[in-house]
C-alpha positions as CSV (number, residue, x, y, z in Angstrom):
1,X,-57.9,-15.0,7.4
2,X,-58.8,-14.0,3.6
3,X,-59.3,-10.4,3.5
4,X,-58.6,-7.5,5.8
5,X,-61.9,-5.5,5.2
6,X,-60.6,-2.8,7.2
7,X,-62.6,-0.4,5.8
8,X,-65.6,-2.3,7.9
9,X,-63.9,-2.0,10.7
10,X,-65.3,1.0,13.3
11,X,-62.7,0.7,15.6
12,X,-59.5,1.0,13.3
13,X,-61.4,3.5,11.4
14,X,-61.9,5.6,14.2
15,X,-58.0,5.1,15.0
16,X,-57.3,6.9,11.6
17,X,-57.4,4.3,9.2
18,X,-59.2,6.2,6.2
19,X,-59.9,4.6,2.6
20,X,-56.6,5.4,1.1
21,X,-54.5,3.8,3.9
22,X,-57.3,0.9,3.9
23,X,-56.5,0.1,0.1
24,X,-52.9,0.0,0.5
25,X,-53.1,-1.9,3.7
26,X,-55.9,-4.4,1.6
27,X,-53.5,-4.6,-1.4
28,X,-50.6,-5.6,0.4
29,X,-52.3,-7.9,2.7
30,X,-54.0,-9.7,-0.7
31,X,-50.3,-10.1,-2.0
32,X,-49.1,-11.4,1.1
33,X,-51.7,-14.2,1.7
34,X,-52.3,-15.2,-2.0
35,X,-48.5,-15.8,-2.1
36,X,-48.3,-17.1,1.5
37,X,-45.6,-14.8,1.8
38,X,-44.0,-15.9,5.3
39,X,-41.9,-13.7,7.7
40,X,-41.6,-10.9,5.2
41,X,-41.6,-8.3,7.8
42,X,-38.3,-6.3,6.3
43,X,-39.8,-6.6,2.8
44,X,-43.3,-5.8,3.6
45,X,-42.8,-2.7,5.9
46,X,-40.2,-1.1,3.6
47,X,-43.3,-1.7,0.8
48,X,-46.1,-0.2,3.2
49,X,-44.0,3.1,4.2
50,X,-43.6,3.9,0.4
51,X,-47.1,3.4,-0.2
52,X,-48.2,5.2,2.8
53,X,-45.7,8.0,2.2
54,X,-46.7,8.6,-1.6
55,X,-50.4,8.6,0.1
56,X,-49.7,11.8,1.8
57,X,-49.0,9.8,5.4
58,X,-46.0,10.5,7.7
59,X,-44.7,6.9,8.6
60,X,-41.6,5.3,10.9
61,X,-40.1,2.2,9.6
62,X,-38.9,0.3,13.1
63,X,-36.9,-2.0,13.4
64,X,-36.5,-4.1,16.7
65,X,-36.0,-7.1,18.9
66,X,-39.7,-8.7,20.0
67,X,-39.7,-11.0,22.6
68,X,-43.6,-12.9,22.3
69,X,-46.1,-12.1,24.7
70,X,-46.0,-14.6,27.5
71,X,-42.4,-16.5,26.8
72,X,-38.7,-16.1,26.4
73,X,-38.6,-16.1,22.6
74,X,-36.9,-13.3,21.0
75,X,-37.3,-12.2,17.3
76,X,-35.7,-9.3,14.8
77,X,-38.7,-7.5,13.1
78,X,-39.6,-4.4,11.4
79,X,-42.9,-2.4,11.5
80,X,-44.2,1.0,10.7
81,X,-45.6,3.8,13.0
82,X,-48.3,6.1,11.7
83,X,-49.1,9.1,14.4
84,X,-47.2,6.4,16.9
85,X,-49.3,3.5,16.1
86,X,-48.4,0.5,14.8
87,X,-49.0,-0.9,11.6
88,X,-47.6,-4.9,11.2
89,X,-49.2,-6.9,8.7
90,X,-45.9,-9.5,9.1
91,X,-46.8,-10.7,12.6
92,X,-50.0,-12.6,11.2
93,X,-47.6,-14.8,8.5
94,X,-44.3,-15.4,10.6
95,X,-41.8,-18.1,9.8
96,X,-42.0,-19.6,13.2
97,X,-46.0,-20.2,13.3
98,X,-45.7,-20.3,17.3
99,X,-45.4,-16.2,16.9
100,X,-48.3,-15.8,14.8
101,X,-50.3,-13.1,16.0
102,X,-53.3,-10.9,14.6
103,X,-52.2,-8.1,11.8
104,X,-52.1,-5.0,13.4
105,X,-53.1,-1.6,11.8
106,X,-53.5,1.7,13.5
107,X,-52.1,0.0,17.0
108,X,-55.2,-2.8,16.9
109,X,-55.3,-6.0,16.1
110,X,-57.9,-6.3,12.6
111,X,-60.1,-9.0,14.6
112,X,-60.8,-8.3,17.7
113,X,-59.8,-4.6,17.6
114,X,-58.0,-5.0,21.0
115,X,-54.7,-3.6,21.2
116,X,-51.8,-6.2,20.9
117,X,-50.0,-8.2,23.7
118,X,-47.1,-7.3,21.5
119,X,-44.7,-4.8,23.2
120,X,-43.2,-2.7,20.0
121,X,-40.0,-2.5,21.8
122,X,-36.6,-4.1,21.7
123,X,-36.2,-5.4,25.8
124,X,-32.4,-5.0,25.8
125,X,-30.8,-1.9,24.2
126,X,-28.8,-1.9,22.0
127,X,-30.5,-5.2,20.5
128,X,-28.1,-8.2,19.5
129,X,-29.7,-8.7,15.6
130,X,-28.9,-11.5,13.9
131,X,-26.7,-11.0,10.6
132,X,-29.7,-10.0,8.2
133,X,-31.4,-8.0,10.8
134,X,-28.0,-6.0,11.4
135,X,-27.7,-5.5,7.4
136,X,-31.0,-4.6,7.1
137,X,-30.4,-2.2,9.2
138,X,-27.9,-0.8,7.7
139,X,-29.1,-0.4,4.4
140,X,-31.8,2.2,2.9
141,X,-35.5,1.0,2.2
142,X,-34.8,1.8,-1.2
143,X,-31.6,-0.3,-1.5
144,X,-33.1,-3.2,0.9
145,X,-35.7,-3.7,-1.9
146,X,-33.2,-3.1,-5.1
147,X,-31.1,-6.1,-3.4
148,X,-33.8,-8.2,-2.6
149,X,-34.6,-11.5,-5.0
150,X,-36.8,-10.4,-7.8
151,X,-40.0,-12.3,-6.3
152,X,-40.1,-9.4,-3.9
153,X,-39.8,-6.8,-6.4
154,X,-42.2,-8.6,-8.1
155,X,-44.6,-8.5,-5.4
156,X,-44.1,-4.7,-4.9
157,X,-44.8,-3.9,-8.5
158,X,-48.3,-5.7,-7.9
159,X,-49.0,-4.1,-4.9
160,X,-48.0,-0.8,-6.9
161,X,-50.2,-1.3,-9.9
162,X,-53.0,-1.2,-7.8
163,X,-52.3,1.9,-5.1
164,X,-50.0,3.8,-7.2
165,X,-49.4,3.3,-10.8
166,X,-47.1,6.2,-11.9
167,X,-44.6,5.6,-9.1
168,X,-41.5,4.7,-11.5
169,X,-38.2,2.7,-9.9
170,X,-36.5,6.2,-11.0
171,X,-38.8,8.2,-8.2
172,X,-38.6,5.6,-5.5
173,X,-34.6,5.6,-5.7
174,X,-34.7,9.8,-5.4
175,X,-37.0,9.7,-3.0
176,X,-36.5,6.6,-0.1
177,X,-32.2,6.3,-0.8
178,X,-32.2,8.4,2.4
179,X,-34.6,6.4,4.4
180,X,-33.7,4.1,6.6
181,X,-35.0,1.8,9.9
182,X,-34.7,3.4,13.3
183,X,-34.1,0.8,16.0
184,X,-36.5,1.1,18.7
């Protein structure tokens, strides 16, 4: 899949995708495939609403139960919501290759521009998480990626050099303690 180019792209574009949420989008995207950096959804989304939320944006970090378009297979996941569209880079690099799907940005899929098969929704409510799901959860964005191995953080402060370079550890702990996934 290489790059994202979503600035080329009319249709996400038109869906509100402007340069500055194209670059982060682009950075993290570059960091996720150079590293093949599978089923990172927790990690990545909590990455992508501090970028997009320094970037002047109004995001919701979900997270939920998926059940794959077309079958019975069920999987925790997290994505953001910008304007109530949805925003998962993760679903294109999944652990389990048989739930790969396009990336999705601004509620379309970066290829094709059609709007996923995907239903952002958990099926069953309240939804039975597994054990990480449940603690991730349960813990702040902010604390998710203190506690995370360093090769995350690592990743982040990459993705960081290159969309926002005076963000310090101190101002992400002020600012994202408080936030935390809502389970949709």
């Amino acid at each position: 899949m290489k790059k994202l180019n979503l600035g080329y792209n009319r249709i996400i574009l038109s869906e509100g995708c402007d340069r500055n949420m194209s670059k982060a989008l682009e950075s993290v995207w570059t960091v996720m495939e150079g590293s093949n950096w599978l089923g990172a959804c927790h990690a990545t989304t909590s990455i992508i609403y501090i970028l997009l939320a320094e970037l002047g944006y109004e995001p919701e970090i979900y997270i939920g139960e998926l059940t794959l378009p077309g079958s019975f297979h069920k999987f925790d996941h997290s994505w953001i919501e910008v304007n109530g569209k949805v925003i998962d880079l993760a679903i294109a690099l999944p652990l389990n290759q048989v739930g790969r799907q396009e990336p999705v940005v601004m509620g379309r899929e970066v290829i094709s521009s059609k709007v996923p098969n995907m239903k952002y929704k958990s099926q069953n409510f309240p939804p039975n998480f597994d054990y990480q799901a449940q603690k991730v959860k349960d813990v702040s964005i902010y604390k998710y990626l203190e506690e995370a191995p360093e090769q995350i953080y690592e990743y982040f402060n990459k993705i960081l050099q290159d969309v926002i370079p005076n963000l310090s550890k101190d101002d992400i702990k002020e600012k994202y303690s408080d936030t935390y996934r809502q389970v949709k």
